[in-house]
């Protein structure tokens, strides 16, 4: 994937949020340069912003722990802290932030919030929006504002953190965050099942609703994606078939009981084979599932968010178009890497049209998650207009009246 | 229409005087509203309106001029448009269980009561959501889900009467939010009538929707962003099993040490509630559960999950309690016993009526580890003001609910309540906490906003509110102080002659 910010760009690396705020204020007053906030630069291609000249604001020096009251299970950090660094600190205390993030050695807390990045574990733990209890950010005018606080329960004032989660740096630059943490589980394991029909895989996924187990993640991949994930993780996935992996976490006896239980329950759906994967190999496989959304060199990655009950219809359509598909299946979130044969813009547009037929506005939506920057302006980034679009525009205009913050990422939405 | 002379709010208000009861504009508004909802769904006689002059926060009172009961989103939209046309303020009300004056109709106006919009529109187990109207009583959704293996997780203590629309307005919590999260974690989308009368959908039943998370921003707006007319909520798997215990401690200090130690051990109970000596006595007197009357504090501890996991969790909890000098532990071995224990907790507020003619429930939050300090401070405050204060609260979240007992007939006592509450909440802030964990700012705590947030923070919140509610005609004078420099922007009693019954 080619880098996105390829225009003529300078870089500013603030040492504090005050310094950042001052820079933003000055920029609004005078230079009016386009601002591109960047954390670990792992998601610059996400949602396909077009290349543009301006200033990169790099949060790499905003990486300190502000406060970590261990027994309260909360932590306040600067937004440029890397996920691995955060997890290393809290892991020493038997805690964790249960959000799966690709390239977690580079991705930053602020970046994860701005992109609302998540992975397989969202089925049981939710996303970063559920863990942010306080936030500070600097809007397009240079105003440093905060909402929330450092306690796990707090409804004083409006929850502005929700507004910033997933806003792609278009409303403000996130500078500091307070997070709720969870205990680290004792162990994990995974059970994979191979299916030769979409129908059987779907019936098994439906049975999660009433299973006696409580999975932490339920991942699906078609055979093409299974081959790639198996190679990446050096795991023995049945790469000629569709695969559903069910993951469990907790005390060892509880995890083992659930692994046996799900195999027993799913016999009725005629899996071709199944296997329990122990903690060490399961971790590798799990990481491959987490990384898959950004791992491809293919020119276009799609993201579809569907009702789980409607997901398999989309997956079947995508598979017939030779798209490698991975899904956080119990949440209906699908990532698809287009095949090499989709080498022209016209090919991609044709595929999109066909996939769109498998989605109704009531049951889901399709987005271009990543693509070659030269195609970004031509592809329908969001294939259906978001509800509340007028309010979103007003929000953008109020917090960034000069349209300086990642403006093109947001304006791409308008074209929907 | 409204005598605004006894309001301390100085914000520019619509010209209400033109709409005094019996005036031609008032009569015209009533006629047009009646056409929208029918005669049976509108009240405007003074004696009928008194019921709506306050919510669970009884220190301030202000009656609306018209109360209206719509039965559909379209009706709500038409009502709101009429209010705009007549330049009359309006606000939504559910069951009126707000404890911070969120339903207080400052300056009068039209109160839109949503209790007749209470249908379940859809339950989808496979996709784990339900769509409900805002007047749906919280517990009724869980009751409707019984037998499906699912429930609606947010469970405020008032869940038997509070509405889901009200829960969304205040981002309510409850005992089980320690493990399952507060309302915002369970709202996938919503439909709302904006303050200009337009109807909008935010979010949706899928796990994500494109663009900004406006439904997340909407939750907890305390009615100032418009009127929620439909909610898409996540439904949660029932745990396979529970273990519920009452741990009796001689002192509050021992109980709070146990709370902190349980969380620190990596155990997240589904509930961890504390009742102090005062509340134990009130509950025992009212319901005769058999609580030891000489105990300093009782912890209600519940863990849930897979049956295979629970005994070990219970063993660890018992060990921790033992190390914190627990006096005895009572276990609920049957569903009936569990229900009884929970009844004691959820009806604790009802038992307060036996202790005092009036009470004011506070809603401070401190980091869990600072609970001993805030409880000591509350005790000292009780002595300082010679006022009885009892405590029943969500200890696992650090969310304290000191209940200040007083007599509303005595103006001096009211003043003491306000001062004592203020000192307790100030202390919560000093300890790194907040002044509200689940009740909201409402009108009660509006003067704290400028102490929690600086001018830029409040400006940003105001900017966001004005996008939804530019004329501030909807639920005005709530959440944000009118002028940030104002030391106090509350309301005085609009009806000082009214007193609580004996």
PDB file of N, CA, C and O in Angstrom, chain A residues 171-235:
ATOM      1  N   UNK A 171     -11.733  16.135  13.800  1.00  0.00           N
ATOM      2  CA  UNK A 171     -12.364  17.105  14.701  1.00  0.00           C
ATOM      3  C   UNK A 171     -11.354  17.721  15.664  1.00  0.00           C
ATOM      4  O   UNK A 171     -11.505  18.867  16.062  1.00  0.00           O
ATOM      5  N   UNK A 172     -10.368  16.951  16.053  1.00  0.00           N
ATOM      6  CA  UNK A 172      -9.391  17.419  17.037  1.00  0.00           C
ATOM      7  C   UNK A 172      -8.220  16.453  17.066  1.00  0.00           C
ATOM      8  O   UNK A 172      -8.338  15.315  16.617  1.00  0.00           O
ATOM      9  N   UNK A 173      -7.099  16.929  17.591  1.00  0.00           N
ATOM     10  CA  UNK A 173      -5.940  16.054  17.808  1.00  0.00           C
ATOM     11  C   UNK A 173      -5.992  15.577  19.252  1.00  0.00           C
ATOM     12  O   UNK A 173      -5.971  16.389  20.180  1.00  0.00           O
ATOM     13  N   UNK A 174      -6.087  14.284  19.431  1.00  0.00           N
ATOM     14  CA  UNK A 174      -6.197  13.729  20.785  1.00  0.00           C
ATOM     15  C   UNK A 174      -4.829  13.819  21.473  1.00  0.00           C
ATOM     16  O   UNK A 174      -3.804  13.445  20.877  1.00  0.00           O
ATOM     17  N   UNK A 175      -4.816  14.334  22.695  1.00  0.00           N
ATOM     18  CA  UNK A 175      -3.526  14.540  23.349  1.00  0.00           C
ATOM     19  C   UNK A 175      -3.335  13.694  24.613  1.00  0.00           C
ATOM     20  O   UNK A 175      -2.218  13.322  24.949  1.00  0.00           O
ATOM     21  N   UNK A 176      -4.411  13.400  25.317  1.00  0.00           N
ATOM     22  CA  UNK A 176      -4.276  12.646  26.583  1.00  0.00           C
ATOM     23  C   UNK A 176      -5.551  11.837  26.819  1.00  0.00           C
ATOM     24  O   UNK A 176      -6.643  12.294  26.503  1.00  0.00           O
ATOM     25  N   UNK A 177      -5.373  10.653  27.404  1.00  0.00           N
ATOM     26  CA  UNK A 177      -6.507   9.745  27.539  1.00  0.00           C
ATOM     27  C   UNK A 177      -6.462   9.019  28.879  1.00  0.00           C
ATOM     28  O   UNK A 177      -5.400   8.587  29.318  1.00  0.00           O
ATOM     29  N   UNK A 178      -7.618   8.908  29.509  1.00  0.00           N
ATOM     30  CA  UNK A 178      -7.737   8.039  30.684  1.00  0.00           C
ATOM     31  C   UNK A 178      -8.515   6.799  30.284  1.00  0.00           C
ATOM     32  O   UNK A 178      -9.556   6.903  29.616  1.00  0.00           O
ATOM     33  N   UNK A 179      -8.003   5.641  30.673  1.00  0.00           N
ATOM     34  CA  UNK A 179      -8.590   4.376  30.225  1.00  0.00           C
ATOM     35  C   UNK A 179      -8.948   3.487  31.406  1.00  0.00           C
ATOM     36  O   UNK A 179      -8.234   3.452  32.413  1.00  0.00           O
ATOM     37  N   UNK A 180     -10.031   2.783  31.248  1.00  0.00           N
ATOM     38  CA  UNK A 180     -10.398   1.727  32.180  1.00  0.00           C
ATOM     39  C   UNK A 180      -9.631   0.464  31.780  1.00  0.00           C
ATOM     40  O   UNK A 180      -9.434   0.225  30.587  1.00  0.00           O
ATOM     41  N   UNK A 181      -9.202  -0.310  32.721  1.00  0.00           N
ATOM     42  CA  UNK A 181      -8.458  -1.540  32.393  1.00  0.00           C
ATOM     43  C   UNK A 181      -9.218  -2.760  32.893  1.00  0.00           C
ATOM     44  O   UNK A 181     -10.153  -2.641  33.686  1.00  0.00           O
ATOM     45  N   UNK A 182      -8.807  -3.922  32.441  1.00  0.00           N
ATOM     46  CA  UNK A 182      -9.427  -5.180  32.890  1.00  0.00           C
ATOM     47  C   UNK A 182      -8.332  -6.127  33.390  1.00  0.00           C
ATOM     48  O   UNK A 182      -7.161  -5.982  33.021  1.00  0.00           O
ATOM     49  N   UNK A 183      -8.718  -7.123  34.173  1.00  0.00           N
ATOM     50  CA  UNK A 183      -7.719  -8.113  34.608  1.00  0.00           C
ATOM     51  C   UNK A 183      -7.250  -8.969  33.432  1.00  0.00           C
ATOM     52  O   UNK A 183      -8.028  -9.236  32.517  1.00  0.00           O
ATOM     53  N   UNK A 184      -6.008  -9.370  33.486  1.00  0.00           N
ATOM     54  CA  UNK A 184      -5.461 -10.257  32.455  1.00  0.00           C
ATOM     55  C   UNK A 184      -5.920 -11.685  32.741  1.00  0.00           C
ATOM     56  O   UNK A 184      -5.830 -12.127  33.879  1.00  0.00           O
ATOM     57  N   UNK A 185      -6.439 -12.384  31.749  1.00  0.00           N
ATOM     58  CA  UNK A 185      -6.893 -13.756  32.018  1.00  0.00           C
ATOM     59  C   UNK A 185      -5.712 -14.697  32.202  1.00  0.00           C
ATOM     60  O   UNK A 185      -4.610 -14.426  31.734  1.00  0.00           O
ATOM     61  N   UNK A 186      -6.003 -15.823  32.841  1.00  0.00           N
ATOM     62  CA  UNK A 186      -4.940 -16.797  33.116  1.00  0.00           C
ATOM     63  C   UNK A 186      -4.409 -17.418  31.824  1.00  0.00           C
ATOM     64  O   UNK A 186      -3.214 -17.556  31.631  1.00  0.00           O
ATOM     65  N   UNK A 187      -5.315 -17.791  30.939  1.00  0.00           N
ATOM     66  CA  UNK A 187      -4.860 -18.441  29.709  1.00  0.00           C
ATOM     67  C   UNK A 187      -5.894 -18.283  28.603  1.00  0.00           C
ATOM     68  O   UNK A 187      -6.964 -17.700  28.813  1.00  0.00           O
ATOM     69  N   UNK A 188      -5.576 -18.771  27.427  1.00  0.00           N
ATOM     70  CA  UNK A 188      -6.513 -18.754  26.301  1.00  0.00           C
ATOM     71  C   UNK A 188      -6.380 -20.037  25.498  1.00  0.00           C
ATOM     72  O   UNK A 188      -5.357 -20.739  25.589  1.00  0.00           O
ATOM     73  N   UNK A 189      -7.391 -20.346  24.731  1.00  0.00           N
ATOM     74  CA  UNK A 189      -7.261 -21.411  23.742  1.00  0.00           C
ATOM     75  C   UNK A 189      -8.219 -21.129  22.607  1.00  0.00           C
ATOM     76  O   UNK A 189      -9.059 -20.224  22.693  1.00  0.00           O
ATOM     77  N   UNK A 190      -8.072 -21.888  21.545  1.00  0.00           N
ATOM     78  CA  UNK A 190      -8.890 -21.665  20.365  1.00  0.00           C
ATOM     79  C   UNK A 190      -9.328 -23.027  19.819  1.00  0.00           C
ATOM     80  O   UNK A 190      -8.585 -24.002  19.921  1.00  0.00           O
ATOM     81  N   UNK A 191     -10.513 -23.060  19.264  1.00  0.00           N
ATOM     82  CA  UNK A 191     -10.954 -24.267  18.572  1.00  0.00           C
ATOM     83  C   UNK A 191     -11.294 -23.880  17.139  1.00  0.00           C
ATOM     84  O   UNK A 191     -12.066 -22.946  16.934  1.00  0.00           O
ATOM     85  N   UNK A 192     -10.667 -24.536  16.146  1.00  0.00           N
ATOM     86  CA  UNK A 192     -11.073 -24.248  14.772  1.00  0.00           C
ATOM     87  C   UNK A 192     -11.932 -25.370  14.220  1.00  0.00           C
ATOM     88  O   UNK A 192     -11.793 -26.543  14.595  1.00  0.00           O
ATOM     89  N   UNK A 193     -12.843 -24.976  13.364  1.00  0.00           N
ATOM     90  CA  UNK A 193     -13.744 -25.909  12.685  1.00  0.00           C
ATOM     91  C   UNK A 193     -13.641 -25.647  11.183  1.00  0.00           C
ATOM     92  O   UNK A 193     -13.652 -24.491  10.765  1.00  0.00           O
ATOM     93  N   UNK A 194     -13.580 -26.703  10.399  1.00  0.00           N
ATOM     94  CA  UNK A 194     -13.580 -26.546   8.939  1.00  0.00           C
ATOM     95  C   UNK A 194     -14.973 -26.879   8.410  1.00  0.00           C
ATOM     96  O   UNK A 194     -15.585 -27.872   8.834  1.00  0.00           O
ATOM     97  N   UNK A 195     -15.482 -26.055   7.519  1.00  0.00           N
ATOM     98  CA  UNK A 195     -16.797 -26.295   6.911  1.00  0.00           C
ATOM     99  C   UNK A 195     -16.663 -26.262   5.400  1.00  0.00           C
ATOM    100  O   UNK A 195     -15.874 -25.493   4.847  1.00  0.00           O
ATOM    101  N   UNK A 196     -17.471 -27.077   4.744  1.00  0.00           N
ATOM    102  CA  UNK A 196     -17.430 -27.041   3.281  1.00  0.00           C
ATOM    103  C   UNK A 196     -18.655 -26.338   2.695  1.00  0.00           C
ATOM    104  O   UNK A 196     -18.804 -26.271   1.491  1.00  0.00           O
ATOM    105  N   UNK A 197     -19.526 -25.831   3.534  1.00  0.00           N
ATOM    106  CA  UNK A 197     -20.654 -25.076   2.973  1.00  0.00           C
ATOM    107  C   UNK A 197     -20.901 -23.815   3.799  1.00  0.00           C
ATOM    108  O   UNK A 197     -20.701 -23.803   5.014  1.00  0.00           O
ATOM    109  N   UNK A 198     -21.305 -22.761   3.085  1.00  0.00           N
ATOM    110  CA  UNK A 198     -21.630 -21.505   3.778  1.00  0.00           C
ATOM    111  C   UNK A 198     -22.785 -21.729   4.747  1.00  0.00           C
ATOM    112  O   UNK A 198     -22.837 -21.145   5.826  1.00  0.00           O
ATOM    113  N   UNK A 199     -23.705 -22.591   4.314  1.00  0.00           N
ATOM    114  CA  UNK A 199     -24.900 -22.820   5.130  1.00  0.00           C
ATOM    115  C   UNK A 199     -24.534 -23.439   6.478  1.00  0.00           C
ATOM    116  O   UNK A 199     -25.015 -22.989   7.522  1.00  0.00           O
ATOM    117  N   UNK A 200     -23.687 -24.442   6.464  1.00  0.00           N
ATOM    118  CA  UNK A 200     -23.309 -25.077   7.727  1.00  0.00           C
ATOM    119  C   UNK A 200     -22.516 -24.136   8.629  1.00  0.00           C
ATOM    120  O   UNK A 200     -22.712 -24.108   9.846  1.00  0.00           O
ATOM    121  N   UNK A 201     -21.631 -23.372   8.013  1.00  0.00           N
ATOM    122  CA  UNK A 201     -20.862 -22.404   8.808  1.00  0.00           C
ATOM    123  C   UNK A 201     -21.812 -21.396   9.441  1.00  0.00           C
ATOM    124  O   UNK A 201     -21.664 -21.025  10.620  1.00  0.00           O
ATOM    125  N   UNK A 202     -22.791 -20.957   8.679  1.00  0.00           N
ATOM    126  CA  UNK A 202     -23.743 -19.968   9.203  1.00  0.00           C
ATOM    127  C   UNK A 202     -24.585 -20.557  10.333  1.00  0.00           C
ATOM    128  O   UNK A 202     -24.867 -19.879  11.329  1.00  0.00           O
ATOM    129  N   UNK A 203     -24.982 -21.813  10.175  1.00  0.00           N
ATOM    130  CA  UNK A 203     -25.781 -22.454  11.239  1.00  0.00           C
ATOM    131  C   UNK A 203     -24.957 -22.543  12.530  1.00  0.00           C
ATOM    132  O   UNK A 203     -25.475 -22.329  13.630  1.00  0.00           O
ATOM    133  N   UNK A 204     -23.687 -22.841  12.373  1.00  0.00           N
ATOM    134  CA  UNK A 204     -22.825 -22.914  13.558  1.00  0.00           C
ATOM    135  C   UNK A 204     -22.698 -21.538  14.214  1.00  0.00           C
ATOM    136  O   UNK A 204     -22.798 -21.406  15.435  1.00  0.00           O
ATOM    137  N   UNK A 205     -22.524 -20.521  13.379  1.00  0.00           N
ATOM    138  CA  UNK A 205     -22.398 -19.166  13.936  1.00  0.00           C
ATOM    139  C   UNK A 205     -23.687 -18.747  14.637  1.00  0.00           C
ATOM    140  O   UNK A 205     -23.654 -18.090  15.677  1.00  0.00           O
ATOM    141  N   UNK A 206     -24.801 -19.143  14.081  1.00  0.00           N
ATOM    142  CA  UNK A 206     -26.080 -18.802  14.714  1.00  0.00           C
ATOM    143  C   UNK A 206     -26.186 -19.457  16.098  1.00  0.00           C
ATOM    144  O   UNK A 206     -26.756 -18.875  17.034  1.00  0.00           O
ATOM    145  N   UNK A 207     -25.603 -20.637  16.204  1.00  0.00           N
ATOM    146  CA  UNK A 207     -25.707 -21.371  17.469  1.00  0.00           C
ATOM    147  C   UNK A 207     -24.920 -20.717  18.602  1.00  0.00           C
ATOM    148  O   UNK A 207     -25.111 -21.054  19.774  1.00  0.00           O
ATOM    149  N   UNK A 208     -24.040 -19.777  18.270  1.00  0.00           N
ATOM    150  CA  UNK A 208     -23.320 -19.034  19.313  1.00  0.00           C
ATOM    151  C   UNK A 208     -24.322 -18.343  20.247  1.00  0.00           C
ATOM    152  O   UNK A 208     -24.093 -18.191  21.445  1.00  0.00           O
ATOM    153  N   UNK A 209     -25.449 -17.955  19.648  1.00  0.00           N
ATOM    154  CA  UNK A 209     -26.469 -17.225  20.400  1.00  0.00           C
ATOM    155  C   UNK A 209     -26.954 -18.016  21.613  1.00  0.00           C
ATOM    156  O   UNK A 209     -27.280 -17.432  22.653  1.00  0.00           O
ATOM    157  N   UNK A 210     -26.973 -19.327  21.490  1.00  0.00           N
ATOM    158  CA  UNK A 210     -27.499 -20.149  22.588  1.00  0.00           C
ATOM    159  C   UNK A 210     -26.461 -21.131  23.150  1.00  0.00           C
ATOM    160  O   UNK A 210     -26.801 -22.007  23.934  1.00  0.00           O
ATOM    161  N   UNK A 211     -25.229 -20.962  22.756  1.00  0.00           N
ATOM    162  CA  UNK A 211     -24.194 -21.901  23.214  1.00  0.00           C
ATOM    163  C   UNK A 211     -24.053 -21.877  24.735  1.00  0.00           C
ATOM    164  O   UNK A 211     -24.248 -20.837  25.378  1.00  0.00           O
ATOM    165  N   UNK A 212     -23.682 -23.008  25.289  1.00  0.00           N
ATOM    166  CA  UNK A 212     -23.383 -23.062  26.723  1.00  0.00           C
ATOM    167  C   UNK A 212     -22.050 -22.412  27.034  1.00  0.00           C
ATOM    168  O   UNK A 212     -21.727 -22.184  28.201  1.00  0.00           O
ATOM    169  N   UNK A 213     -21.282 -22.110  26.017  1.00  0.00           N
ATOM    170  CA  UNK A 213     -19.976 -21.471  26.225  1.00  0.00           C
ATOM    171  C   UNK A 213     -20.115 -19.955  26.098  1.00  0.00           C
ATOM    172  O   UNK A 213     -21.135 -19.450  25.640  1.00  0.00           O
ATOM    173  N   UNK A 214     -19.078 -19.259  26.486  1.00  0.00           N
ATOM    174  CA  UNK A 214     -19.048 -17.795  26.339  1.00  0.00           C
ATOM    175  C   UNK A 214     -17.740 -17.409  25.652  1.00  0.00           C
ATOM    176  O   UNK A 214     -16.764 -17.019  26.303  1.00  0.00           O
ATOM    177  N   UNK A 215     -17.719 -17.502  24.319  1.00  0.00           N
ATOM    178  CA  UNK A 215     -16.463 -17.211  23.604  1.00  0.00           C
ATOM    179  C   UNK A 215     -16.049 -15.752  23.772  1.00  0.00           C
ATOM    180  O   UNK A 215     -16.900 -14.879  23.935  1.00  0.00           O
ATOM    181  N   UNK A 216     -14.752 -15.520  23.713  1.00  0.00           N
ATOM    182  CA  UNK A 216     -14.277 -14.137  23.706  1.00  0.00           C
ATOM    183  C   UNK A 216     -14.152 -13.610  22.278  1.00  0.00           C
ATOM    184  O   UNK A 216     -14.145 -12.406  22.070  1.00  0.00           O
ATOM    185  N   UNK A 217     -14.043 -14.514  21.320  1.00  0.00           N
ATOM    186  CA  UNK A 217     -13.951 -14.094  19.922  1.00  0.00           C
ATOM    187  C   UNK A 217     -14.442 -15.233  19.037  1.00  0.00           C
ATOM    188  O   UNK A 217     -14.286 -16.402  19.381  1.00  0.00           O
ATOM    189  N   UNK A 218     -15.042 -14.852  17.907  1.00  0.00           N
ATOM    190  CA  UNK A 218     -15.495 -15.844  16.934  1.00  0.00           C
ATOM    191  C   UNK A 218     -15.071 -15.330  15.553  1.00  0.00           C
ATOM    192  O   UNK A 218     -15.613 -14.347  15.065  1.00  0.00           O
ATOM    193  N   UNK A 219     -14.075 -15.967  14.977  1.00  0.00           N
ATOM    194  CA  UNK A 219     -13.522 -15.502  13.708  1.00  0.00           C
ATOM    195  C   UNK A 219     -13.900 -16.458  12.578  1.00  0.00           C
ATOM    196  O   UNK A 219     -13.921 -17.679  12.751  1.00  0.00           O
ATOM    197  N   UNK A 220     -14.177 -15.867  11.428  1.00  0.00           N
ATOM    198  CA  UNK A 220     -14.483 -16.659  10.232  1.00  0.00           C
ATOM    199  C   UNK A 220     -13.474 -16.288   9.154  1.00  0.00           C
ATOM    200  O   UNK A 220     -13.087 -15.109   9.039  1.00  0.00           O
ATOM    201  N   UNK A 221     -13.056 -17.243   8.334  1.00  0.00           N
ATOM    202  CA  UNK A 221     -12.312 -16.892   7.121  1.00  0.00           C
ATOM    203  C   UNK A 221     -12.645 -17.879   6.022  1.00  0.00           C
ATOM    204  O   UNK A 221     -12.883 -19.065   6.279  1.00  0.00           O
ATOM    205  N   UNK A 222     -12.735 -17.358   4.809  1.00  0.00           N
ATOM    206  CA  UNK A 222     -12.945 -18.286   3.697  1.00  0.00           C
ATOM    207  C   UNK A 222     -11.609 -18.955   3.354  1.00  0.00           C
ATOM    208  O   UNK A 222     -10.569 -18.616   3.943  1.00  0.00           O
ATOM    209  N   UNK A 223     -11.639 -19.883   2.422  1.00  0.00           N
ATOM    210  CA  UNK A 223     -10.451 -20.717   2.214  1.00  0.00           C
ATOM    211  C   UNK A 223      -9.247 -19.880   1.784  1.00  0.00           C
ATOM    212  O   UNK A 223      -8.114 -20.149   2.185  1.00  0.00           O
ATOM    213  N   UNK A 224      -9.515 -18.845   0.995  1.00  0.00           N
ATOM    214  CA  UNK A 224      -8.403 -18.022   0.512  1.00  0.00           C
ATOM    215  C   UNK A 224      -7.730 -17.292   1.685  1.00  0.00           C
ATOM    216  O   UNK A 224      -6.502 -17.261   1.805  1.00  0.00           O
ATOM    217  N   UNK A 225      -8.568 -16.714   2.546  1.00  0.00           N
ATOM    218  CA  UNK A 225      -8.011 -16.026   3.716  1.00  0.00           C
ATOM    219  C   UNK A 225      -7.378 -17.031   4.676  1.00  0.00           C
ATOM    220  O   UNK A 225      -6.358 -16.742   5.309  1.00  0.00           O
ATOM    221  N   UNK A 226      -7.971 -18.206   4.788  1.00  0.00           N
ATOM    222  CA  UNK A 226      -7.433 -19.226   5.695  1.00  0.00           C
ATOM    223  C   UNK A 226      -6.003 -19.596   5.292  1.00  0.00           C
ATOM    224  O   UNK A 226      -5.132 -19.765   6.160  1.00  0.00           O
ATOM    225  N   UNK A 227      -5.767 -19.701   4.000  1.00  0.00           N
ATOM    226  CA  UNK A 227      -4.408 -20.039   3.534  1.00  0.00           C
ATOM    227  C   UNK A 227      -3.418 -18.938   3.957  1.00  0.00           C
ATOM    228  O   UNK A 227      -2.325 -19.206   4.432  1.00  0.00           O
ATOM    229  N   UNK A 228      -3.869 -17.686   3.777  1.00  0.00           N
ATOM    230  CA  UNK A 228      -2.974 -16.569   4.110  1.00  0.00           C
ATOM    231  C   UNK A 228      -2.725 -16.499   5.623  1.00  0.00           C
ATOM    232  O   UNK A 228      -1.586 -16.275   6.065  1.00  0.00           O
ATOM    233  N   UNK A 229      -3.770 -16.686   6.394  1.00  0.00           N
ATOM    234  CA  UNK A 229      -3.636 -16.591   7.859  1.00  0.00           C
ATOM    235  C   UNK A 229      -2.808 -17.760   8.392  1.00  0.00           C
ATOM    236  O   UNK A 229      -1.971 -17.598   9.288  1.00  0.00           O
ATOM    237  N   UNK A 230      -3.001 -18.946   7.803  1.00  0.00           N
ATOM    238  CA  UNK A 230      -2.216 -20.109   8.225  1.00  0.00           C
ATOM    239  C   UNK A 230      -0.729 -19.875   7.942  1.00  0.00           C
ATOM    240  O   UNK A 230       0.138 -20.167   8.778  1.00  0.00           O
ATOM    241  N   UNK A 231      -0.451 -19.303   6.776  1.00  0.00           N
ATOM    242  CA  UNK A 231       0.946 -19.052   6.419  1.00  0.00           C
ATOM    243  C   UNK A 231       1.551 -18.005   7.352  1.00  0.00           C
ATOM    244  O   UNK A 231       2.680 -18.153   7.838  1.00  0.00           O
ATOM    245  N   UNK A 232       0.796 -16.979   7.613  1.00  0.00           N
ATOM    246  CA  UNK A 232       1.270 -15.883   8.463  1.00  0.00           C
ATOM    247  C   UNK A 232       1.575 -16.362   9.882  1.00  0.00           C
ATOM    248  O   UNK A 232       2.574 -15.983  10.492  1.00  0.00           O
ATOM    249  N   UNK A 233       0.711 -17.235  10.382  1.00  0.00           N
ATOM    250  CA  UNK A 233       0.849 -17.668  11.781  1.00  0.00           C
ATOM    251  C   UNK A 233       1.598 -18.985  11.912  1.00  0.00           C
ATOM    252  O   UNK A 233       1.818 -19.471  13.011  1.00  0.00           O
ATOM    253  N   UNK A 234       1.955 -19.555  10.749  1.00  0.00           N
ATOM    254  CA  UNK A 234       2.581 -20.887  10.713  1.00  0.00           C
ATOM    255  C   UNK A 234       1.738 -21.888  11.494  1.00  0.00           C
ATOM    256  O   UNK A 234       2.240 -22.672  12.298  1.00  0.00           O
ATOM    257  N   UNK A 235       0.447 -21.809  11.257  1.00  0.00           N
ATOM    258  CA  UNK A 235      -0.489 -22.710  11.931  1.00  0.00           C
ATOM    259  C   UNK A 235      -1.019 -23.724  10.939  1.00  0.00           C
ATOM    260  O   UNK A 235      -0.988 -23.514   9.721  1.00  0.00           O
TER     261      UNK A 235
END
